[in-house]
Short mmCIF file of C-alpha atoms in Angstrom, two decimals:
data_model
loop_
_atom_site.label_atom_id
_atom_site.label_comp_id
_atom_site.label_asym_id
_atom_site.label_seq_id
_atom_site.Cartn_x
_atom_site.Cartn_y
_atom_site.Cartn_z
CA MET A 1 -43.51 -32.52 -5.88
CA ALA A 2 -40.34 -30.56 -6.52
CA ARG A 3 -38.27 -33.73 -5.86
CA ASN A 4 -40.22 -35.54 -8.49
CA GLU A 5 -40.25 -32.69 -11.01
CA PRO A 6 -37.19 -33.56 -13.29
CA ARG A 7 -38.48 -36.80 -13.96
CA LEU A 8 -41.20 -35.45 -16.15
CA HIS A 9 -38.35 -34.30 -18.59
CA ARG A 10 -36.34 -37.61 -18.20
CA ILE A 11 -36.29 -39.68 -21.65
CA GLU A 12 -36.52 -43.30 -20.01
CA PRO A 13 -34.79 -46.50 -21.28
CA GLN A 14 -37.08 -48.61 -23.26
CA LEU A 15 -35.22 -50.36 -25.98
CA GLY A 16 -33.25 -53.85 -26.16
CA LEU A 17 -31.32 -56.27 -28.03
CA LEU A 18 -34.10 -57.12 -30.59
CA ASN A 19 -34.49 -53.18 -30.78
CA ALA A 20 -30.94 -52.50 -31.41
CA ILE A 21 -30.63 -54.92 -33.89
CA SER A 22 -34.12 -53.98 -36.10
CA ILE A 23 -32.80 -50.19 -35.81
CA THR A 24 -29.22 -51.21 -37.29
CA ILE A 25 -30.72 -53.43 -39.84
CA CYS A 26 -33.47 -50.68 -40.66
CA THR A 27 -30.95 -47.99 -40.86
CA ILE A 28 -28.03 -49.71 -43.13
CA ILE A 29 -30.69 -51.51 -45.40
CA GLY A 30 -32.32 -48.85 -46.99
CA SER A 31 -32.36 -47.03 -50.14
CA GLY A 32 -28.54 -48.23 -50.86
CA ILE A 33 -28.89 -51.66 -52.04
CA PHE A 34 -31.96 -50.75 -54.30
CA ILE A 35 -29.74 -47.93 -56.25
CA SER A 36 -25.97 -48.28 -55.30
CA PRO A 37 -25.39 -51.63 -57.22
CA LYS A 38 -25.71 -49.26 -60.44
CA GLY A 39 -23.37 -46.83 -59.39
CA VAL A 40 -20.68 -49.54 -58.15
CA TYR A 41 -20.78 -51.25 -61.29
CA GLN A 42 -20.81 -47.72 -63.17
CA ASN A 43 -17.75 -46.84 -61.60
CA VAL A 44 -15.42 -49.79 -61.80
CA GLY A 45 -16.81 -51.26 -65.21
CA SER A 46 -16.02 -54.78 -63.67
CA VAL A 47 -18.81 -57.35 -62.29
CA GLY A 48 -15.99 -59.48 -60.58
CA ILE A 49 -14.24 -56.09 -58.86
CA SER A 50 -17.51 -54.81 -58.01
CA PHE A 51 -18.25 -58.01 -55.57
CA PHE A 52 -14.97 -56.99 -54.26
CA VAL A 53 -15.69 -53.46 -53.65
CA TRP A 54 -19.29 -54.55 -51.56
CA ILE A 55 -16.64 -57.07 -49.50
CA ILE A 56 -14.36 -54.57 -48.33
CA CYS A 57 -16.72 -52.02 -47.64
CA GLY A 58 -18.87 -54.66 -45.26
CA ILE A 59 -15.80 -55.44 -43.45
CA THR A 60 -14.84 -51.70 -43.27
CA ALA A 61 -18.03 -51.10 -41.79
CA LEU A 62 -18.10 -53.97 -39.14
CA PHE A 63 -14.44 -53.00 -37.78
CA THR A 64 -15.69 -49.02 -37.87
CA ASP A 65 -18.99 -49.86 -35.84
CA LEU A 66 -17.05 -51.77 -33.37
CA CYS A 67 -14.97 -48.98 -32.64
CA TRP A 68 -18.27 -46.93 -32.12
CA VAL A 69 -19.32 -49.61 -29.68
CA GLU A 70 -16.29 -49.05 -27.88
CA LEU A 71 -16.99 -44.93 -27.51
CA ALA A 72 -20.20 -45.50 -26.86
CA LEU A 73 -20.00 -47.71 -23.87
CA ALA A 74 -17.24 -45.60 -22.91
CA MET A 75 -19.14 -42.69 -22.78
CA PRO A 76 -22.75 -43.91 -22.50
CA LYS A 77 -24.69 -40.75 -22.76
CA PHE A 78 -27.10 -38.95 -25.73
CA GLY A 79 -25.09 -37.56 -28.61
CA GLY A 80 -23.26 -39.93 -30.27
CA GLU A 81 -19.93 -38.53 -32.42
CA TYR A 82 -20.96 -35.05 -30.89
CA LEU A 83 -20.47 -36.49 -27.66
CA TYR A 84 -16.66 -38.02 -28.40
CA LEU A 85 -15.63 -35.18 -29.80
CA GLN A 86 -16.40 -32.77 -27.07
CA LYS A 87 -15.09 -35.02 -24.45
CA ILE A 88 -11.71 -35.55 -26.33
CA TYR A 89 -11.32 -32.52 -27.92
CA GLY A 90 -13.35 -29.78 -26.54
CA ASN A 91 -16.45 -27.88 -27.41
CA PHE A 92 -15.37 -26.40 -31.08
CA PRO A 93 -14.74 -29.66 -32.77
CA ALA A 94 -17.73 -30.84 -31.61
CA PHE A 95 -19.62 -27.85 -32.55
CA VAL A 96 -18.10 -27.85 -36.18
CA PHE A 97 -18.98 -31.41 -36.57
CA GLN A 98 -22.34 -31.48 -35.51
CA TRP A 99 -23.49 -28.36 -37.17
CA LEU A 100 -21.94 -30.25 -40.42
CA SER A 101 -23.90 -33.25 -39.50
CA PHE A 102 -27.22 -31.16 -38.66
CA LEU A 103 -27.07 -28.85 -41.91
CA VAL A 104 -25.51 -31.71 -44.55
CA LEU A 105 -24.81 -35.37 -43.28
CA PHE A 106 -28.39 -35.93 -41.85
CA PRO A 107 -30.86 -34.12 -44.49
CA ALA A 108 -28.72 -35.29 -47.31
CA GLY A 109 -29.53 -38.75 -46.02
CA VAL A 110 -32.81 -38.39 -45.58
CA ALA A 111 -33.39 -36.82 -49.04
CA VAL A 112 -32.12 -39.54 -50.96
CA VAL A 113 -34.13 -41.96 -48.99
CA ALA A 114 -36.97 -39.71 -49.77
CA LEU A 115 -36.59 -39.47 -53.59
CA THR A 116 -35.56 -43.24 -53.57
CA PHE A 117 -38.97 -43.95 -51.85
CA SER A 118 -40.86 -41.93 -53.95
CA GLU A 119 -39.47 -43.26 -57.42
CA TYR A 120 -40.20 -46.79 -56.18
CA VAL A 121 -43.76 -45.92 -55.52
CA LEU A 122 -44.25 -44.11 -58.67
CA ALA A 123 -42.25 -46.57 -61.20
CA PRO A 124 -45.05 -49.07 -61.29
CA PHE A 125 -47.66 -46.15 -62.39
CA LEU A 126 -45.54 -44.69 -64.90
CA GLN A 127 -43.65 -47.47 -66.89
CA ASN A 128 -41.29 -46.62 -69.41
CA CYS A 129 -41.66 -42.53 -68.38
CA ASN A 130 -39.59 -39.94 -66.35
CA VAL A 131 -41.35 -39.49 -63.02
CA PRO A 132 -42.38 -35.81 -62.78
CA THR A 133 -40.17 -33.65 -60.41
CA ALA A 134 -43.32 -32.51 -58.69
CA CYS A 135 -44.72 -36.00 -57.73
CA LEU A 136 -41.32 -37.24 -56.76
CA ASN A 137 -41.07 -33.87 -54.25
CA LEU A 138 -44.68 -34.53 -53.05
CA ILE A 139 -44.26 -37.95 -52.01
CA SER A 140 -41.05 -37.38 -50.20
CA LEU A 141 -42.39 -34.52 -48.26
CA ILE A 142 -45.39 -36.80 -47.33
CA MET A 143 -43.00 -39.24 -46.15
CA ILE A 144 -40.59 -37.32 -44.06
CA THR A 145 -43.53 -35.35 -42.62
CA PHE A 146 -45.14 -38.68 -41.53
CA CYS A 147 -41.97 -40.66 -40.15
CA ALA A 148 -41.07 -37.55 -38.07
CA TYR A 149 -44.48 -37.38 -36.66
CA ILE A 150 -44.76 -40.80 -35.60
CA ASN A 151 -41.24 -40.50 -33.86
CA ALA A 152 -42.36 -37.24 -32.25
CA VAL A 153 -45.88 -38.82 -30.72
CA SER A 154 -44.57 -42.31 -29.34
CA VAL A 155 -41.26 -44.25 -29.03
CA ARG A 156 -43.35 -47.34 -28.85
CA ALA A 157 -44.98 -46.53 -31.78
CA ALA A 158 -41.59 -45.86 -33.90
CA LYS A 159 -39.83 -48.94 -32.72
CA ALA A 160 -42.91 -51.11 -33.61
CA VAL A 161 -42.90 -49.87 -36.83
CA VAL A 162 -39.04 -50.23 -37.13
CA ASN A 163 -39.43 -54.00 -36.34
CA PHE A 164 -42.18 -54.01 -39.05
CA LEU A 165 -40.25 -52.49 -41.64
CA MET A 166 -37.15 -54.77 -40.71
CA MET A 167 -39.59 -57.69 -41.63
CA ALA A 168 -40.56 -55.82 -44.99
CA LYS A 169 -36.98 -55.32 -46.05
CA PHE A 170 -35.97 -59.07 -45.57
CA PHE A 171 -38.91 -59.95 -47.79
CA ALA A 172 -38.12 -57.46 -50.31
CA LEU A 173 -34.30 -59.21 -50.70
CA GLY A 174 -35.74 -62.39 -49.71
CA VAL A 175 -37.95 -62.09 -53.00
CA ILE A 176 -34.91 -60.83 -54.99
CA ILE A 177 -32.59 -63.85 -54.21
CA PHE A 178 -35.08 -66.30 -54.32
CA ALA A 179 -36.08 -65.12 -57.94
CA GLY A 180 -32.30 -64.67 -59.06
CA ALA A 181 -31.64 -68.17 -57.93
CA VAL A 182 -34.56 -69.73 -59.93
CA PHE A 183 -33.80 -67.88 -63.23
CA MET A 184 -30.06 -68.83 -62.64
CA LEU A 185 -31.20 -72.37 -62.35
CA THR A 186 -33.73 -72.35 -65.03
CA ASN A 187 -32.04 -69.96 -67.51
CA GLY A 188 -28.15 -70.39 -66.86
CA ASP A 189 -27.22 -70.53 -70.01
CA LYS A 190 -28.50 -66.99 -71.03
CA VAL A 191 -26.76 -65.46 -68.09
CA VAL A 192 -23.92 -63.60 -69.75
CA SER A 193 -22.85 -60.85 -66.86
CA PHE A 194 -20.29 -62.95 -65.45
CA ASP A 195 -18.33 -63.58 -68.65
CA ASN A 196 -14.85 -61.77 -68.41
CA SER A 197 -15.82 -60.52 -64.86
CA PHE A 198 -12.47 -59.15 -64.30
CA SER A 199 -12.18 -56.93 -67.67
CA ASN A 200 -12.61 -53.46 -68.51
CA ILE A 201 -11.70 -52.36 -64.86
CA LYS A 202 -11.64 -48.79 -64.02
CA TRP A 203 -8.96 -48.21 -61.47
CA GLY A 204 -9.17 -44.67 -61.22
CA ASN A 205 -12.74 -44.65 -60.43
CA LEU A 206 -12.76 -47.22 -57.45
CA GLY A 207 -12.98 -44.32 -54.75
CA LEU A 208 -15.99 -43.37 -56.27
CA ALA A 209 -17.53 -47.00 -56.46
CA TYR A 210 -16.27 -47.24 -52.71
CA TYR A 211 -18.35 -44.06 -51.62
CA ALA A 212 -21.69 -45.78 -53.50
CA ALA A 213 -21.20 -48.94 -51.48
CA SER A 214 -20.31 -47.21 -48.50
CA TRP A 215 -23.74 -45.41 -48.52
CA SER A 216 -25.48 -48.75 -48.20
CA PHE A 217 -23.36 -49.74 -45.37
CA SER A 218 -23.76 -46.47 -43.35
CA GLY A 219 -25.80 -46.24 -40.25
CA GLY A 220 -24.47 -49.11 -38.29
CA ASP A 221 -23.37 -46.13 -35.66
CA SER A 222 -27.02 -44.87 -35.40
CA ILE A 223 -27.82 -46.57 -32.13
CA MET A 224 -24.96 -44.75 -30.33
CA SER A 225 -26.91 -41.76 -30.65
CA ALA A 226 -29.72 -42.67 -28.24
CA THR A 227 -27.75 -44.83 -25.72
CA GLU A 228 -29.69 -43.66 -22.97
CA GLU A 229 -32.76 -45.37 -24.48
CA PHE A 230 -31.21 -48.70 -24.52
CA VAL A 231 -31.93 -50.71 -21.10
CA ASN A 232 -28.25 -52.74 -20.87
CA PRO A 233 -25.92 -51.33 -23.96
CA LYS A 234 -23.16 -53.07 -22.65
CA ARG A 235 -24.84 -56.43 -23.72
CA SER A 236 -26.98 -55.13 -26.62
CA PHE A 237 -24.65 -52.99 -28.90
CA PRO A 238 -21.69 -55.72 -29.67
CA ARG A 239 -24.07 -58.11 -30.20
CA ALA A 240 -26.35 -55.93 -32.69
CA ILE A 241 -23.21 -54.94 -34.67
CA TYR A 242 -21.75 -58.46 -35.32
CA ILE A 243 -25.38 -60.10 -36.05
CA SER A 244 -26.66 -57.22 -37.98
CA THR A 245 -23.21 -56.20 -39.97
CA THR A 246 -23.04 -60.31 -40.88
CA ILE A 247 -26.43 -60.48 -42.06
CA VAL A 248 -26.16 -57.25 -44.35
CA ILE A 249 -23.06 -58.45 -46.09
CA CYS A 250 -24.47 -61.90 -46.88
CA LEU A 251 -27.62 -60.14 -48.28
CA TYR A 252 -26.05 -57.74 -50.10
CA LEU A 253 -23.85 -60.15 -52.19
CA LEU A 254 -27.03 -62.43 -52.78
CA VAL A 255 -28.64 -59.47 -54.12
CA ASN A 256 -25.90 -58.28 -55.85
CA PHE A 257 -25.60 -61.55 -57.65
CA ALA A 258 -29.15 -62.09 -58.19
CA TYR A 259 -29.15 -58.67 -60.13
CA PHE A 260 -26.38 -59.61 -62.70
CA ALA A 261 -27.92 -63.30 -63.03
CA VAL A 262 -31.00 -61.91 -64.25
CA LEU A 263 -30.00 -58.41 -65.87
CA THR A 264 -27.31 -57.85 -68.07
CA PRO A 265 -24.90 -54.77 -67.29
CA ASP A 266 -26.27 -52.71 -69.83
CA GLU A 267 -29.79 -52.96 -68.53
CA ILE A 268 -28.55 -52.22 -64.95
CA LEU A 269 -26.76 -49.14 -66.41
CA LEU A 270 -29.87 -47.65 -68.21
CA SER A 271 -32.27 -48.42 -65.34
CA ASN A 272 -33.20 -45.65 -62.73
CA ALA A 273 -34.65 -48.30 -60.72
CA VAL A 274 -32.84 -51.68 -60.73
CA ALA A 275 -35.23 -53.57 -58.39
CA VAL A 276 -38.20 -52.86 -60.63
CA THR A 277 -36.77 -53.83 -63.94
CA PHE A 278 -35.36 -56.97 -62.09
CA ALA A 279 -38.96 -57.60 -61.16
CA GLU A 280 -40.28 -57.04 -64.61
CA LYS A 281 -37.90 -59.78 -66.02
CA THR A 282 -38.73 -62.22 -63.25
CA LEU A 283 -42.24 -61.95 -61.17
CA GLY A 284 -44.69 -61.52 -64.20
CA GLN A 285 -47.95 -60.50 -62.80
CA PHE A 286 -46.46 -60.24 -59.14
CA ARG A 287 -43.95 -57.61 -60.40
CA TRP A 288 -45.81 -55.01 -57.99
CA LEU A 289 -44.49 -56.71 -55.08
CA ILE A 290 -40.72 -55.38 -55.25
CA PRO A 291 -42.01 -51.78 -55.56
CA VAL A 292 -44.17 -51.77 -52.88
CA PHE A 293 -41.74 -53.70 -50.24
CA VAL A 294 -38.65 -51.79 -51.49
CA ALA A 295 -40.54 -48.27 -50.82
CA LEU A 296 -41.28 -50.00 -47.29
CA SER A 297 -37.48 -50.67 -46.95
CA THR A 298 -36.94 -46.89 -48.05
CA THR A 299 -38.76 -45.40 -45.32
CA LEU A 300 -37.45 -43.05 -42.59
CA MET A 301 -38.82 -44.11 -39.23
CA ASN A 302 -35.52 -45.55 -38.09
CA SER A 303 -33.39 -42.03 -38.86
CA PHE A 304 -35.88 -40.04 -36.99
CA LEU A 305 -35.79 -42.40 -34.15
CA ALA A 306 -32.20 -42.16 -33.44
CA GLN A 307 -30.01 -39.26 -34.94
CA PRO A 308 -32.22 -36.37 -33.75
CA ARG A 309 -31.58 -37.43 -30.03
CA ALA A 310 -28.00 -36.29 -30.72
CA TYR A 311 -29.12 -33.00 -31.68
CA TYR A 312 -31.22 -32.77 -28.71
CA ALA A 313 -27.81 -33.73 -26.56
CA THR A 314 -26.30 -30.76 -28.31
CA ALA A 315 -29.14 -28.46 -27.68
CA ARG A 316 -29.23 -29.39 -24.30
CA ASP A 317 -25.63 -28.49 -24.17
CA GLY A 318 -26.36 -25.03 -25.57
CA MET A 319 -24.91 -25.37 -28.56
CA PHE A 320 -27.98 -25.73 -30.93
CA PRO A 321 -30.73 -23.54 -30.65
CA GLY A 322 -32.80 -24.06 -27.54
CA ILE A 323 -35.96 -25.10 -29.17
CA MET A 324 -34.15 -28.34 -30.12
CA ALA A 325 -33.75 -29.36 -26.67
CA LEU A 326 -37.60 -29.10 -25.61
CA VAL A 327 -39.08 -32.75 -24.73
CA SER A 328 -42.63 -33.60 -24.90
CA VAL A 329 -43.88 -34.14 -21.15
CA LYS A 330 -46.68 -36.05 -22.67
CA TYR A 331 -44.77 -38.66 -25.02
CA ARG A 332 -41.21 -38.42 -23.43
CA THR A 333 -39.59 -37.76 -27.24
CA PRO A 334 -37.37 -34.97 -28.19
CA VAL A 335 -39.94 -33.32 -30.14
CA GLY A 336 -38.11 -29.77 -30.65
CA SER A 337 -35.45 -31.83 -32.20
CA ILE A 338 -37.38 -34.02 -34.46
CA ILE A 339 -39.39 -31.05 -35.97
CA VAL A 340 -36.44 -29.02 -36.71
CA THR A 341 -34.28 -32.01 -38.45
CA CYS A 342 -37.55 -32.68 -40.33
CA LEU A 343 -37.74 -28.75 -41.92
CA VAL A 344 -34.08 -28.69 -42.55
CA SER A 345 -34.48 -32.33 -44.56
CA VAL A 346 -37.22 -30.96 -46.36
CA ILE A 347 -35.12 -28.36 -48.28
CA TYR A 348 -32.57 -31.02 -49.82
CA VAL A 349 -35.52 -33.00 -51.48
CA PHE A 350 -35.15 -29.98 -53.98
CA VAL A 351 -32.24 -30.85 -55.23
CA ASN A 352 -33.66 -34.03 -56.82
CA ASP A 353 -30.42 -35.47 -58.02
CA ILE A 354 -29.84 -38.67 -56.05
CA TRP A 355 -26.42 -39.13 -57.16
CA THR A 356 -24.93 -35.40 -56.66
CA LEU A 357 -26.63 -35.98 -52.77
CA LEU A 358 -24.77 -39.59 -52.53
CA ASN A 359 -21.24 -38.08 -53.73
CA TYR A 360 -22.01 -35.09 -51.03
CA PHE A 361 -22.78 -37.16 -48.50
CA GLY A 362 -20.22 -40.04 -49.21
CA PHE A 363 -17.26 -37.21 -49.10
CA VAL A 364 -18.64 -35.12 -45.97
CA GLY A 365 -19.78 -38.30 -44.27
CA ALA A 366 -15.99 -39.75 -44.51
CA CYS A 367 -14.31 -37.06 -43.45
CA CYS A 368 -16.30 -36.24 -40.23
CA ASP A 369 -16.28 -40.19 -39.41
CA ALA A 370 -12.80 -40.11 -39.56
CA LEU A 371 -12.68 -37.04 -37.24
CA ALA A 372 -14.83 -38.93 -34.70
CA LEU A 373 -12.87 -42.25 -35.11
CA SER A 374 -9.64 -40.45 -34.05
CA THR A 375 -11.19 -39.74 -30.37
CA LEU A 376 -10.87 -43.41 -30.24
CA PHE A 377 -6.91 -43.41 -30.39
CA VAL A 378 -6.46 -40.07 -28.62
CA MET A 379 -8.55 -41.55 -25.51
CA ARG A 380 -6.63 -44.69 -25.27
CA TRP A 381 -3.54 -42.44 -24.63
CA ARG A 382 -4.52 -39.22 -23.08
CA ARG A 383 -7.72 -39.93 -21.16
CA PRO A 384 -7.01 -42.91 -18.85
CA ASP A 385 -9.66 -41.66 -16.42
CA ILE A 386 -12.43 -42.56 -19.07
CA HIS A 387 -13.66 -46.30 -18.05
CA LYS A 388 -13.06 -48.39 -21.40
CA PRO A 389 -15.46 -51.63 -20.89
CA PHE A 390 -14.61 -52.67 -24.46
CA MET A 391 -12.90 -56.06 -23.87
CA GLU A 392 -15.04 -57.30 -21.28
CA THR A 393 -17.96 -56.48 -23.31
CA LEU A 394 -16.66 -58.17 -26.17
CA LEU A 395 -16.46 -61.29 -23.55
CA ASP A 396 -19.82 -60.59 -22.17
CA SER A 397 -21.48 -60.22 -25.24
CA PHE A 398 -20.97 -64.21 -26.22
CA LYS A 399 -22.32 -65.06 -22.87
CA CYS A 400 -26.23 -66.34 -22.47
#
């Protein structure tokens, strides 16, 4: 019995390539594409330049995520950025980074997604009215708690829901793209958004526009935090990043084109829920479809599937409270980490200002990512003892 006892506390690998793609797409495609187009255009003042901002952010995200893949394969353990900083720089930088992530990045991101979910759920019932803050908060709290609970009791159920939500996201974006194409073909003479596309450019606000768009691409590193739960990360991770990021970039450009084809720039700026305004002009009696599927697209199932594993690894090393290292013997999940991150995320819901949270998340996230990614260069120069299988992995990932 003593020999088998540690197996009770081990989190078994259960995830494959499809799960890696699903988690990545579900994490990247969330609230961002349904709220950020307004923020990007508002900051740059030009439809044409806004498309360039989306392309630049997408390419940057692809190369950034490939850097995360190299780090994940060189150090294939739970922890993500925390693990990389600890191995390369030592305990103190890793400690500071992980506390910033735990107290700022993760809960702020969860709050943005939860509030967006609530906005779209309530929008069809409160047309042309301001959504009561109490209702927004209540629905956000219910959604956060529900997603945390499912992830705490069953990895299998969580990954099944993530796969379903990926389909829901594709459906929502597909409806928007199709409706925009039909509107463009039938009412092309009424489209005014693309006239003088490169005029009135606000060059001084390009940084804020980049932050708004980069939020929509964040999450490509989510699977790196759960490396130990993947059966063959060496094969799955590169393929997941290539496929997921390429799909997301194409979808985002097509969705933005559909938004601007149907809505005027002024309508986009005045809307609190761009996709709902879009549906009201294009889908008639079926306009309820968009709020429903957008709401499904902005659930937090994937967030609680990945990031709490990194906090579990931190607690396992003694840098977080011991309760966060608790693993459910029955469900084989890091239940302690999931519960604590859920409680911290609830606090941010009461900020209620999505754009404040987005700017907060964007600035702190960019600084933390830069610090974490710097470990890649230091590892190449100063840690020859760490096996770096990245190039062979790139070649293997294309093999059948």
